[in-house]
Coordinates of C-alpha atoms and ligand atoms in Angstrom, one line a residue:
X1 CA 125.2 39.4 152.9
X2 CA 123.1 37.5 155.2
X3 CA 120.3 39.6 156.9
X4 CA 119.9 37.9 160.2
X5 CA 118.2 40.1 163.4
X6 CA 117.7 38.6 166.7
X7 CA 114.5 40.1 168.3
X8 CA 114.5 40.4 172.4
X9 CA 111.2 42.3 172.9
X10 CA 112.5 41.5 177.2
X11 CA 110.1 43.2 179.9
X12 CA 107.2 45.9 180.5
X13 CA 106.4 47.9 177.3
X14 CA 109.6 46.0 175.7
X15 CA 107.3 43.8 173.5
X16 CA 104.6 46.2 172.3
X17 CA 107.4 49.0 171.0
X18 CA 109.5 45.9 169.6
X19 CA 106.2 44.7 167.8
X20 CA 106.2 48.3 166.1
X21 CA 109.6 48.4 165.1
X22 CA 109.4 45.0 163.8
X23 CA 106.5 46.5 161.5
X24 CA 108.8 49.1 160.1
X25 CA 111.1 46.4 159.1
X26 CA 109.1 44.5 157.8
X27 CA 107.8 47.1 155.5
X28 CA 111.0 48.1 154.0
X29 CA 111.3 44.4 151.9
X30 CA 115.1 44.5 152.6
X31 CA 115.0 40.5 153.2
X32 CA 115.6 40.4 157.0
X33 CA 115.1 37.1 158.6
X34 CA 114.2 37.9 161.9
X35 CA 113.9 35.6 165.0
X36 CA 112.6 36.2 168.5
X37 CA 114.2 34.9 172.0
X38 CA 113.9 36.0 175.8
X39 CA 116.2 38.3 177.8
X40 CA 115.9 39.6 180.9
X41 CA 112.8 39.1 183.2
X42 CA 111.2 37.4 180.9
X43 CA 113.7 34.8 180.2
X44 CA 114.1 34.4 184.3
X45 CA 110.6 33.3 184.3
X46 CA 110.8 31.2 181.4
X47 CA 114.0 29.9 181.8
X48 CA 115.9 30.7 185.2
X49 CA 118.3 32.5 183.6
X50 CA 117.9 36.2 182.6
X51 CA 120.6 35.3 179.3
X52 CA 119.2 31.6 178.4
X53 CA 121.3 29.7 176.1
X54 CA 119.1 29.6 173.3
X55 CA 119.0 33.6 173.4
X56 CA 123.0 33.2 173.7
X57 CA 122.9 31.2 170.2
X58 CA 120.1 33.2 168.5
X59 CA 121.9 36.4 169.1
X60 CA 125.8 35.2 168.1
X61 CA 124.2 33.7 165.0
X62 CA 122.4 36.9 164.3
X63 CA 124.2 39.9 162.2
X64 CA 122.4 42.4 164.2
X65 CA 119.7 42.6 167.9
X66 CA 117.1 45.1 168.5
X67 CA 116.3 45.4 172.1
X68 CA 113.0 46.6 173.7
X69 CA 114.1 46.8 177.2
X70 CA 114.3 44.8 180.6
X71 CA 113.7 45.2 184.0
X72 CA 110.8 45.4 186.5
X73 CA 110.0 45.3 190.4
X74 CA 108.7 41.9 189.8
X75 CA 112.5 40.6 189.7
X76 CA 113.9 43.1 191.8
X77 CA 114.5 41.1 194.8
X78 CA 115.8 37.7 193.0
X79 CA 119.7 37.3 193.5
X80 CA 122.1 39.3 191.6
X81 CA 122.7 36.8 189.1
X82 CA 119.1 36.1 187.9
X83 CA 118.5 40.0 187.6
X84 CA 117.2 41.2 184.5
X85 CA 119.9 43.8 184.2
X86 CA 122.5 40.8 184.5
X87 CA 120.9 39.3 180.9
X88 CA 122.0 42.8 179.2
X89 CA 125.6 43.2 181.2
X90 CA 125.7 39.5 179.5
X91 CA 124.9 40.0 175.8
X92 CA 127.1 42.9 175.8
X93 CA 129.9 41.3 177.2
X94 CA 129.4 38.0 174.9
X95 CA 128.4 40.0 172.4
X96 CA 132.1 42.5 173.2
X97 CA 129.6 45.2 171.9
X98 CA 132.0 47.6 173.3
X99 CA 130.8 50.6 172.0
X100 CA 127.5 52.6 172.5
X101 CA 126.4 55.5 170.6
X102 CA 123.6 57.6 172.3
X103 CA 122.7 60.3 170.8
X104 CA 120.7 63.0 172.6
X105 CA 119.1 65.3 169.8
X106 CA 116.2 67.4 170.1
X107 CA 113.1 67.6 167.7
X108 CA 111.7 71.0 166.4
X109 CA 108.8 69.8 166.9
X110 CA 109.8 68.6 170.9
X111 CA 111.0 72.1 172.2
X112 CA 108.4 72.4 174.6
X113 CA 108.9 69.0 176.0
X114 CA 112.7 69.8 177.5
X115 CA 112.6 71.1 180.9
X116 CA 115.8 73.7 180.1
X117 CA 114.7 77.1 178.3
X118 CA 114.2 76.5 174.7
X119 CA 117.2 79.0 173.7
X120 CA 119.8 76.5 175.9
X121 CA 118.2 73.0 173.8
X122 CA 117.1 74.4 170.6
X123 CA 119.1 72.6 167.9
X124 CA 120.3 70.8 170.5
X125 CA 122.4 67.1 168.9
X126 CA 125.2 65.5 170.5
X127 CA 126.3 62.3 170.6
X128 CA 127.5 60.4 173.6
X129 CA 129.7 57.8 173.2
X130 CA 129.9 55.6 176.1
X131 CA 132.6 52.3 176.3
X132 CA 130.4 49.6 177.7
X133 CA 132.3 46.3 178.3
X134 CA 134.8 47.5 180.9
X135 CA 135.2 49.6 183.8
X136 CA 133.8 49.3 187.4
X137 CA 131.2 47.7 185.6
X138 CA 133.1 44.4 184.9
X139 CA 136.1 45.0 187.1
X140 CA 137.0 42.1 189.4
X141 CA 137.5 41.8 192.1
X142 CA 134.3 42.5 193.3
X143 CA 131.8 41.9 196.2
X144 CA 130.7 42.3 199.4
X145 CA 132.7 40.3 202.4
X146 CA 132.8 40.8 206.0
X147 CA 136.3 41.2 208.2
X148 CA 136.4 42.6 211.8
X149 CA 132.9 41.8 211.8
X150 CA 131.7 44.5 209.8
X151 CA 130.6 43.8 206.0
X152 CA 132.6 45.6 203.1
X153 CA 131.8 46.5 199.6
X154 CA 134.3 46.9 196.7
X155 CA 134.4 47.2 193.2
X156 CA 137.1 47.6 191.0
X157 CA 137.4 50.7 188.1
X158 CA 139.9 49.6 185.8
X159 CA 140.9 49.8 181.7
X160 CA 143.9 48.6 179.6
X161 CA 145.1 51.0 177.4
X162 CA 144.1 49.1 174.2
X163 CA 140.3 49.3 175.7
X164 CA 140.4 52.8 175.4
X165 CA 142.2 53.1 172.2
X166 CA 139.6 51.0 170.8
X167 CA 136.7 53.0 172.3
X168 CA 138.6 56.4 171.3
X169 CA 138.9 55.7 168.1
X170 CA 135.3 55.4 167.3
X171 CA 134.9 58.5 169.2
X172 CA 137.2 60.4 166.9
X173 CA 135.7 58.8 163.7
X174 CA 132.0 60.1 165.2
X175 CA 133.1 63.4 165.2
X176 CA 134.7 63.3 161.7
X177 CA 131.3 62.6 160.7
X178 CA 130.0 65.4 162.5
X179 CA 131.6 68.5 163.5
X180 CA 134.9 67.6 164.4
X181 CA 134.6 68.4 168.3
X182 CA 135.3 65.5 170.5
X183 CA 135.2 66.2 174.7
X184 CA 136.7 62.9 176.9
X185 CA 135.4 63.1 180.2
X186 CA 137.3 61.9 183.3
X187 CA 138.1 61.9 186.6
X188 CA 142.1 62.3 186.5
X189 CA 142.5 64.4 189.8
X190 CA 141.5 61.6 191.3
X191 CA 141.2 58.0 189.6
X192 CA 144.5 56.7 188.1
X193 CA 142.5 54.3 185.5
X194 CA 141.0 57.8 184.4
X195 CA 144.5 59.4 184.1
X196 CA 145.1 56.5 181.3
X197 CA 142.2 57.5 180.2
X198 CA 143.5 61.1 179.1
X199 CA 147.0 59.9 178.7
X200 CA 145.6 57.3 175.4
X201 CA 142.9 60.2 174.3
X202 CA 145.9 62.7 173.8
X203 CA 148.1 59.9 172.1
X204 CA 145.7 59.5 169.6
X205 CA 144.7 63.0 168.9
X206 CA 147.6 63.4 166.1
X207 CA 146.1 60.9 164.0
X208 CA 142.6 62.5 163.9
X209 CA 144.4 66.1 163.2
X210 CA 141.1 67.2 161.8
X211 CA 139.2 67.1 165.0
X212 CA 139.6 69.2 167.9
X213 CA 140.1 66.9 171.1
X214 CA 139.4 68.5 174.7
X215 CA 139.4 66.9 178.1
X216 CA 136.8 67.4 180.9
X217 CA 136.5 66.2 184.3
X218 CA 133.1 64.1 184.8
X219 CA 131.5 66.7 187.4
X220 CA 132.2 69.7 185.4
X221 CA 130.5 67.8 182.4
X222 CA 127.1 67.2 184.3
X223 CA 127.1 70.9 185.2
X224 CA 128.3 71.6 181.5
X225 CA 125.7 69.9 180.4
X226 CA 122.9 71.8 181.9
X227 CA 124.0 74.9 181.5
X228 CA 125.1 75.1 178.4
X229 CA 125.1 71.7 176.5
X230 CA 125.3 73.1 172.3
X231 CA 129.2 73.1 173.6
X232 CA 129.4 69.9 173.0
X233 CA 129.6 67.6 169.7
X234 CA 131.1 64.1 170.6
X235 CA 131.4 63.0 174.1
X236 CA 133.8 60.1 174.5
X237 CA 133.6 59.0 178.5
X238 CA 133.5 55.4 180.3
X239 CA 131.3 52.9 180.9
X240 CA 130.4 54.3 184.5
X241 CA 130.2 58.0 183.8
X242 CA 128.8 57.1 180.2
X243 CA 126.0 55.5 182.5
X244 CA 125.0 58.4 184.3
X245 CA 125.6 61.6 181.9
X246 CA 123.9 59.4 178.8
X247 CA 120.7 59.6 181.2
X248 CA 121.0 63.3 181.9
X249 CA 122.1 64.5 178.4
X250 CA 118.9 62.5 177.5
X251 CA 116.5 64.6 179.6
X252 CA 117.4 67.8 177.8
X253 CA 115.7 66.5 175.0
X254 CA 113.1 66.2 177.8
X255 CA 111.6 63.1 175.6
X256 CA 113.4 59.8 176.5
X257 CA 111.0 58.0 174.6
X258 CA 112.5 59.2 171.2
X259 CA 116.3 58.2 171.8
X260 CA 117.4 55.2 170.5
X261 CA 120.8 53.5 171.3
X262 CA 123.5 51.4 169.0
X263 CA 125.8 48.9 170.8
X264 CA 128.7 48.0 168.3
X265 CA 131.9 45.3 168.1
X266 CA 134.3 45.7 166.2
X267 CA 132.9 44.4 163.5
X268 CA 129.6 46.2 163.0
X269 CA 127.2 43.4 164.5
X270 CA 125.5 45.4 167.2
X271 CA 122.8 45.2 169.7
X272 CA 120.2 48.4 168.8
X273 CA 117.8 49.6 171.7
X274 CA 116.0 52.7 173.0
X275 CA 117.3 54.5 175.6
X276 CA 114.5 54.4 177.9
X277 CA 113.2 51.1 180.5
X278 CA 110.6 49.1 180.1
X279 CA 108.3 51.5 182.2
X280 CA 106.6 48.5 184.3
X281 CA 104.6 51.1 185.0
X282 CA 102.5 51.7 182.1
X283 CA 103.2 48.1 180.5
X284 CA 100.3 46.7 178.7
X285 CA 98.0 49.3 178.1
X286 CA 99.3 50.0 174.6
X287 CA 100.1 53.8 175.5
X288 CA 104.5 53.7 175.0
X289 CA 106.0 55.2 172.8
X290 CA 107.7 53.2 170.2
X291 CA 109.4 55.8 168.3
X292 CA 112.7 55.2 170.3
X293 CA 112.7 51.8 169.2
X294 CA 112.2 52.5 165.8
X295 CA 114.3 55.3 165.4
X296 CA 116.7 52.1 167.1
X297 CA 115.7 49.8 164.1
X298 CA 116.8 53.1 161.7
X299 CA 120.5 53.0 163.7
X300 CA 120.4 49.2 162.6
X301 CA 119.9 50.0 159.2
X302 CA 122.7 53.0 158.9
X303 CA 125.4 50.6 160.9
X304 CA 125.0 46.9 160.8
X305 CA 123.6 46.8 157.0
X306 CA 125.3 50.4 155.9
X307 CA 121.5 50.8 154.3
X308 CA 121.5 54.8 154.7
X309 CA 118.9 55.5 152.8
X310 CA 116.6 53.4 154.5
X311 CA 117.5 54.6 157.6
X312 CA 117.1 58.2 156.4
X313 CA 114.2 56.7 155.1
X314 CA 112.7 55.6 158.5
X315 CA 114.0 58.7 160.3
X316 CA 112.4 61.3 158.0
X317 CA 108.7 58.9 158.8
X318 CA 109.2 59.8 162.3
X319 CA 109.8 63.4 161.9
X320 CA 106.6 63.8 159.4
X321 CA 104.4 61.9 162.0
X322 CA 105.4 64.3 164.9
X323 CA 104.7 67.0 162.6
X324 CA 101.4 65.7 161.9
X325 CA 100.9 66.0 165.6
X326 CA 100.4 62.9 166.8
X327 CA 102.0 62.3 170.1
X328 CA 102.5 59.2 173.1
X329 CA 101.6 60.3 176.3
X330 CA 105.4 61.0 177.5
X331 CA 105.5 63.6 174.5
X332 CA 101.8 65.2 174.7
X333 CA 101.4 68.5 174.8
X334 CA 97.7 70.3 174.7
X335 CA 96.7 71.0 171.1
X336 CA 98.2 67.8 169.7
X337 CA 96.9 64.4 168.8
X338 CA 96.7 61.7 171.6
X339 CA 97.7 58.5 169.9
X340 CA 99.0 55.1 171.3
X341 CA 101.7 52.5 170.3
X342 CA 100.0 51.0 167.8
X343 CA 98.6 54.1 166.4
X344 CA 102.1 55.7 166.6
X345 CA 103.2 52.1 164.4
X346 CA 100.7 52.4 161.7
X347 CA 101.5 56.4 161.1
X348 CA 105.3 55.4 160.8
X349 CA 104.0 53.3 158.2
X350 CA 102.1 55.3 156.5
X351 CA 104.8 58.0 156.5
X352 CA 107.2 56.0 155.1
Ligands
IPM401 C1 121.7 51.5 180.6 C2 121.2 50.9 181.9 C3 122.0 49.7 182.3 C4 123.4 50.2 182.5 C5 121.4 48.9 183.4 C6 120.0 48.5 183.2 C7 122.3 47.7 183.7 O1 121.1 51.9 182.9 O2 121.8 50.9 179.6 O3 122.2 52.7 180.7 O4 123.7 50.6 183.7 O5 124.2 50.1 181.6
MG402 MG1 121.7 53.8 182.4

């Protein structure tokens, strides 16, 4: 098997936490060829486009992408279609890296950092699984046009059954491998696409007999959520509302800098990233936290090249550096050691 993985390091802090990650790697001996390309800001500047061909090649030739992250006020203002955001729509899309695993689990060690009380998030771990090629995000039409004089927005939410099927099933195959509780969020009192949503989700609920299938409607689930999130195991919602609840289930964890994300096909390639931006704001000064983006690299490992024990591997060498204490800035608590990305980097190593 060939070991090919395209590295987009993209904006802000996205090339010092990719640097890290690429360390870990590296260290494992496992063979991977790894090659590095533009996306996003970066690639607007270099390139004019935010998804340059030659990161289009690079990354359909690859067998796996890690990601650091794109996105800045430096490109906020450029047309739609040279946004930095537009180069990740576009590799996902090309890429039909349909679905995205994010899961939101909360460190012993972490308790203090989630802003919930520590008996609503301890032992918190869910998994959100969020379709990520269709929906309003993709719909067409799509714009905004004038008539009457007056200028009108529209997008358009939509899904084929055979989308969802696709997306259900590895929803229902995540919560074999967990504990068998899977919750589809929708909007059906209102949205028809959502109704098909829940319509294919019950369908396929006799051939996953083991797993106990509920529905939930997408405004229940944010307050759900909150107040009392160990209810949930799997989550299994669309590209839109996967958006938005993926970002709150993440703050109960209170540490976005320790989530990583998996984008998969249907054949296993997939596009590995942490769940946080590239925090323009702190860009630079060596200070991120690139545990997300390892932890990412230790999702690459588990899915793309089915190496488990190295990804146990790497995700046990981030658990023993947090309980030596060492912590990022976004993690700190009083007591504990300060350390940068680099720092964070060489104690992964060292763990492993
Ligand atoms: C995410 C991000 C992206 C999304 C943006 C940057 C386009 O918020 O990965 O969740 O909306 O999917
Ligand atoms: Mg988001």
């Amino acid at each position: 098997m060939s070991k090919k993985i395209c590295i987009l390091p993209g904006d802000g802090i996205g090339p010092e936490i990719t640097a890290e990650a690429v360390r870990v790697l590296n260290a494992l001996h496992l063979g991977f060829e790894m090659e590095t390309a533009l996306l996003g800001g970066a690639a607007v500047d270099a390139a004019g486009d935010p998804y340059p061909e030659a990161t289009r090649k690079l990354a359909a030739e690859a067998d796996a992408v890690l990601l650091g992250a794109v996105g800045g006020p430096r490109w906020d203002n450029l047309p739609r279609e040279k946004r930095p955001e537009k180069g990740l729509l576009g590799i996902r899309k090309h890429l039909n890296l349909f679905a995205n695993l994010r899961p939101a689990m909360l460190y012993p060690e972490l308790a203090n950092a989630s802003t919930l009380k520590p008996e609503i998030v301890s032992g918190l771990d869910i998994l959100i699984v969020r379709e990520l090629t269709g929906d309003i995000y993709f719909g067409q039409p799509r714009g905004i046009e004038s008539h009457s004089g007056e200028r009108f927005g529209f997008n358009t939410m939509r899904y084929t059954e055979s989308e969802i099927r696709r997306i259900g099933r590895v929803a229902f195959e995540a919560a074999r491998r967990r504990h068998r509780k899977l919750c589809s969020v929708d909007k059906m009192n209102v949205l028809e696409t959502t109704q098909l949503w829940r319509d294919v989700m019950n369908e396929l609920a006799p051939e996953y007999p083991d797993v106990a299938l509920s529905h939930m409607l997408v405004d229940n689930a944010a307050m759900q959520l909150v107040r009392a999130p160990k209810q949930f195991d799997v989550i299994v919602t669309g590209n839109m509302f996967g958006d938005i609840l993926s970002d709150e289930a993440s703050m109960l964890t209170g540490s976005i800098g320790m989530l990583p994300s998996a984008s998969l096909d249907e054949n296993g390639k997939g596009l590995y990233e942490p769940s946080h931006g590239s925090a323009p704001d702190i860009s630079g000064q060596g200070v991120a936290n690139p545990l997300a983006t390892i932890l990412s690299a230790a999702l690459m490992l588990r899915y793309t090249f089915a190496l488990e024990d190295a990804a146990l591997a790497v995700e046990g060498a981030v658990k023993k550096v947090l309980a030596q204490g060492l912590r990022t800035g976004d993690i700190y608590e009083p007591g504990m050691i300060r350390a940068g990305t680099k720092q964070m980097g060489d104690a992964v190593l060292a763990a492993l």
